[in-house]
Amino acid sequence: MSDETLLSFCIPTYNFGEFIGETLASIVPQMEDNMEIVIVDGGSTDSTEEIVSGFQKMYPNIYYHKFEQRGGIDRDMALSISLAKGKYCWLFSADDVLKRGAVAKLLSKTEGGIDVYLVGLTLCGLDVDTVLSEHFFSAIQTDMVVNLSDEKERLSYFENARTTTAFFSFMSSLIIDRKKWKESSVDERFYGNCWTHVVRLFNMIPQGLKLKLLPESYMRKRGDNDSFMEHGAVHRAAISIDGFHDMGKTLFGEDSKEAFHFRRVVRNELSAPVLLAKKAKARNREERRQLNQLAQKNFSDPSLKNRLSYALYSSIPTFTLPLLQKIWRLKRFIKT
């Protein structure tokens, strides 16, 4: 490896042995001598260590750090960056797959003064060869530099956001200037909400935060494998709704335009039909009660659309949901 490491792939993982081999196989052929892969394993009990070891024999620039227990995604993600040496750190999930030529394409678009690069992605099934759709997280569909420290540019960017990916939720889309990351910090209370990296990045705004948007797809995101789902669909909804409501309020103020757009993109992802599908999966009365509270919070911004969305969610009886799900799946099948 050359004295100066240009790019570090930072991969936090736990029990993704089934997938991490495919992830590494997509990255390794694109690596140069001045690049590395840093893996933080929170105590996997599956085949992760053996699979990574096999890749290390072929490619020594893979650094594997296994710990006795999980630190949680927030801490393990931050730890992977702290162990890296690259000028840039590409956060990457241990089950996603990098597209061919993605590294060379990214490096051809790097420039001085950029703190974060946000790249596009393709949504896939559990088998990443099953392509579902491109993920358009912003109405902006051309490469663009945005100064998020400038209020006018920031609000324009926020207004064009379609999903939480535009606000850094999806880690595999993020390439970060490591020096700038180290200069930022985050309040301890955010650890455990799964979005600590989002807070840390937006905390750069007072010192200057320049984003380069690269909406073309650089990777395939594996679907039906959301690690945040381990405690159920209702808990997963709470991570998004509670998390983004709290972050918007803390970072920008509850009544700010920025906080509104944080809430808006969550509604785009968790619409009334999506929440109804989660209600159908609720395991007991308590989960349904929690989901009802989340839905009320999700649609709390005053507008006709939100009132109608909440009315739709509230008015459909729970016992009809399995039938409606079957009809919805049939409708989607006919369309395809």
C-alpha atoms as one frame of an Amber mdcrd trajectory, in Angstrom:
protein
   0.000   0.000   0.000   1.252   3.487  -0.762   2.058   5.806   2.125  -1.166
   7.760   1.631  -4.430   5.837   1.562  -6.921   7.439  -0.793 -10.097   5.444
  -0.195 -11.305   3.246   2.661 -14.398   1.072   2.396 -15.797   1.013   5.950
 -18.035  -1.994   6.577 -19.741  -2.609   9.940 -21.279  -6.071  10.080 -22.949
  -8.689  12.237 -23.880 -12.189  11.045 -23.914 -11.307   7.349 -21.745 -14.271
   6.366 -24.345 -15.255   3.793 -23.814 -11.988   1.927 -20.451 -10.410   2.772
 -18.569 -12.589   0.289 -20.592 -11.160  -2.588 -20.031  -7.658  -1.221 -16.257
  -8.101  -1.030 -16.144  -9.777  -4.440 -17.742  -6.664  -5.941 -15.250  -4.292
  -4.285 -11.880  -6.088  -4.416 -11.435  -6.113  -8.235 -11.850  -2.318  -8.242
  -9.238  -1.648  -5.556  -5.862  -0.022  -6.147  -2.822  -0.258  -3.870  -3.771
   3.002  -2.144  -7.168   1.678  -1.062  -8.322  -0.490   1.827 -11.323  -2.279
   3.270 -11.969  -1.927   7.014 -14.461  -4.376   8.518 -15.824  -4.006  12.044
 -17.528  -7.213  13.164 -19.678  -6.953  16.263 -19.122 -10.562  17.327 -20.652
 -12.543  14.461 -21.430 -16.174  15.263 -21.802 -17.281  11.644 -19.253 -17.801
   8.847 -18.295 -14.113   8.497 -14.762 -14.503   9.887 -13.915 -17.473   7.658
 -15.194 -15.752   4.534 -13.294 -12.543   5.240 -10.140 -14.535   6.018 -10.317
 -16.129   2.585 -10.396 -12.714   0.942  -7.536 -11.463   3.132  -5.271 -14.206
   1.775  -5.805 -12.844  -1.722  -5.932  -9.171  -0.831  -3.908  -7.995   2.190
  -5.482  -4.521   2.244  -8.527  -5.938   4.020  -8.430  -5.212   7.755 -10.808
  -7.256   9.890 -11.570  -6.221  13.471 -13.770  -8.620  15.414 -15.160  -7.653
  18.799 -16.775  -9.790  21.468 -20.122  -8.064  21.240 -22.097  -5.677  19.083
 -21.610  -2.000  19.655 -24.758  -1.223  17.668 -24.795   0.178  14.145 -24.123
   3.744  15.327 -20.956   2.892  17.255 -19.714   0.227  14.840 -20.099   2.586
  11.899 -18.163   5.319  13.694 -15.537   2.801  14.796 -14.985   1.609  11.230
 -14.153   5.180  10.194 -11.898   5.735  13.200  -9.893   2.631  12.209  -9.608
   3.731   8.575  -6.711   5.648   7.053  -8.220   6.865   3.794  -8.723  10.447
   2.716 -12.237   9.334   1.793 -14.355   6.773   3.658 -17.053   4.954   1.719
 -19.506   3.553   4.247 -20.821   0.269   2.911 -23.299  -2.323   4.084 -22.069
  -5.920   4.280 -24.867  -7.113   2.009 -24.881  -4.518  -0.781 -23.004  -4.906
  -4.067 -20.840  -2.315  -5.795 -21.419  -1.910  -9.523 -18.542  -2.424 -11.937
 -16.508   0.708 -12.514 -18.044   2.506  -9.528 -14.730   3.314  -7.827 -13.121
   4.747 -10.959 -16.264   6.734 -11.697 -16.364   8.185  -8.192 -12.695   9.160
  -8.194 -13.122  10.889 -11.542 -15.715  13.135  -9.896 -13.942  14.005  -6.655
 -12.850  17.601  -6.194 -11.400  19.803  -3.492 -13.618  21.222  -0.778 -16.294
  18.510  -0.885 -17.152  17.003   2.500 -19.730  14.385   1.500 -20.526  12.590
  -1.757 -24.004  11.086  -2.066 -24.388   8.488  -4.814 -27.399   6.790  -6.342
 -28.466   3.164  -5.999 -30.556   0.421  -7.537 -33.175  -1.395  -5.447 -33.024
  -5.181  -5.725 -34.587  -8.239  -4.183 -32.878 -10.537  -1.715 -31.034 -11.789
  -4.773 -29.256  -8.656  -6.018 -29.545  -9.934  -9.592 -33.280  -9.278  -9.268
 -33.522  -5.580 -10.086 -36.702  -3.911  -8.842 -36.190  -0.223  -9.647 -33.840
   2.720  -9.511 -34.089   4.682  -6.279 -34.765   8.329  -7.078 -34.165   9.977
  -3.721 -34.162  13.522  -5.122 -35.877  15.419  -7.902 -32.371  16.585  -8.851
 -31.131  14.105 -11.438 -27.823  15.683 -12.460 -24.490  15.925 -10.673 -24.549
  18.982  -8.443 -22.551  20.596  -5.655 -24.701  21.950  -2.811 -23.437  24.183
  -0.031 -25.621  22.991   2.836 -24.244  25.755   5.051 -25.960  28.286   2.796
 -29.613  28.531   3.860 -30.951  29.214   0.364 -29.076  26.291  -1.200 -29.962
  24.035   1.722 -33.689  24.735   1.504 -33.679  24.218  -2.252 -31.978  20.856
  -1.778 -34.385  19.887   1.018 -37.412  20.816  -1.103 -36.191  18.477  -3.856
 -35.676  15.541  -1.478 -37.969  12.567  -2.064 -36.750  10.022   0.479 -34.605
   9.938   3.602 -31.648   8.846   1.457 -31.314  12.506   0.457 -30.677  13.194
   4.152 -27.916  10.569   4.464 -29.991   7.703   5.897 -28.570   5.021   3.567
 -24.944   4.518   4.505 -23.823   2.738   1.317 -24.553   5.942  -0.608 -22.138
   7.981   1.523 -18.514   8.808   0.807 -17.146  11.115   3.498 -14.033  13.223
   3.891 -12.485  11.486   6.904 -10.756  14.587   8.253 -14.021  16.550   8.232
 -15.844  13.652   9.911 -13.264  13.571  12.712 -13.747  17.295  13.298 -17.485
  16.813  13.865 -19.207  15.230  16.854 -22.600  14.053  18.046 -24.445  14.148
  21.358 -24.281  10.843  23.215 -28.079  10.671  23.472 -28.386   9.938  19.751
 -26.476   6.666  20.006 -28.943   3.871  19.571 -31.382   5.710  17.287 -29.624
   4.215  14.205 -29.111   7.660  12.634 -26.148   9.013  14.605 -24.167   9.405
  11.376 -26.917  11.677   9.996 -26.661  13.971  13.020 -22.880  13.998  12.850
 -22.889  15.019   9.189 -25.451  17.791   9.608 -23.533  19.019  12.654 -20.859
  20.070  10.158 -23.071  22.900   8.885 -21.718  25.676  11.164 -18.133  24.928
  10.068 -19.135  24.386   6.449 -20.776  21.386   4.761 -20.476  20.899   1.010
 -22.282  17.989  -0.600 -21.727  16.638  -4.095 -24.793  14.853  -5.384 -24.094
  12.006  -7.834 -27.555  10.558  -8.571 -26.422   7.881 -11.040 -26.533   4.389
  -9.512 -23.218   3.157  -8.116 -24.455   0.030  -6.306 -27.187  -2.534  -5.862
 -29.030  -2.455  -2.545 -30.150  -5.861  -1.347 -33.818  -5.909  -0.366 -35.761
  -8.032   2.128 -32.762  -7.992   4.465 -33.251  -4.925   6.651 -31.238  -5.444
   9.844 -33.428  -2.814  11.552 -36.343  -5.265  11.241 -35.002  -7.656  13.872
 -37.501  -6.344  16.455 -40.454  -6.300  14.071 -42.173  -4.024  11.546 -43.609
  -1.648  14.149 -40.234  -1.055  15.775 -38.763  -0.441  12.314 -41.403   2.229
  11.633 -40.589   3.877  14.966 -36.892   4.071  14.037 -37.798   6.176  11.005
 -40.673   8.278  12.342 -39.351   8.990  15.835 -35.777   9.259  14.621 -36.316
  11.781  11.845 -38.836  13.845  13.801 -36.361  14.104  16.684 -33.386  14.878
  14.441 -35.222  17.572  12.519 -36.297  19.242  15.752 -32.840  19.029  17.346
 -30.792  20.037  14.313 -32.955  22.827  12.911 -35.838  23.570  15.295 -39.284
  21.966  15.357 -40.961  24.724  13.322 -38.167  25.041  10.753 -38.607  24.306
   7.062 -35.790  21.785   7.303 -37.559  19.826  10.049 -40.738  19.844   7.952
 -38.882  18.249   5.035 -37.392  15.621   7.357 -40.957  14.683   8.325 -42.215
  14.919   4.736 -39.758  12.414   3.267 -40.557   9.942   6.042 -44.217  10.228
   5.024 -43.177   9.490   1.440 -41.617   6.247   2.637 -44.274   5.404   5.233
 -47.502   6.300   3.484 -50.917   5.165   4.732 -50.857   1.944   2.618 -47.371
   1.093   3.907 -48.430   1.638   7.525 -51.541  -0.459   6.943 -49.316  -3.277
   5.705 -47.289  -2.957   8.899 -50.495  -3.014  10.944 -51.354  -6.323   9.302
 -47.991  -7.680  10.510 -48.393  -6.364  14.063 -47.934  -9.275  16.430 -50.257
  -8.173  19.209 -52.577  -5.448  20.468 -49.719  -3.459  22.014 -47.889  -3.251
  18.678 -51.081  -2.059  16.977 -51.460   0.608  19.663 -47.868   1.738  19.125
 -48.367   1.853  15.375 -51.531   3.920  15.770 -49.539   6.478  17.761 -46.793
   6.486  15.125 -49.335   7.020  12.350 -50.856   9.964  14.207 -47.385  11.457
  14.589 -46.464  10.723  10.975 -49.467  12.605   9.589 -49.477  15.405  12.171
 -48.408  18.247   9.859 -51.587  20.196   8.992 -52.696  19.561   5.405 -55.640
  18.004   3.597 -53.429  15.202   2.286 -52.281  14.296   5.797 -55.819  14.370
   7.180 -57.010  12.075   4.399 -54.019   9.763   4.837 -54.638   9.425   8.549
 -58.363   8.920   7.950 -57.567   6.121   5.492 -55.211   4.472   7.954 -57.664
   4.779  10.863 -60.845   3.757   9.079 -59.866   0.390   7.622 -60.670  -2.453
  10.064 -57.743  -4.645  11.046 -59.512  -7.880  10.077 -59.731  -6.760   6.427
 -55.996  -6.089   6.068 -54.880  -9.598   5.004 -57.458  -9.565   2.179 -56.421
  -6.074   1.090 -52.785  -7.183   1.051 -53.634 -10.075  -1.260 -55.525  -7.734
  -3.595 -52.602  -5.275  -3.570 -50.092  -8.046  -4.402 -52.345  -9.324  -7.196
 -52.652  -5.814  -8.621 -48.862  -5.421  -8.622 -48.435  -8.863 -10.217 -50.879
  -7.994 -13.028 -49.037  -4.720 -13.689 -45.729  -6.554 -14.082
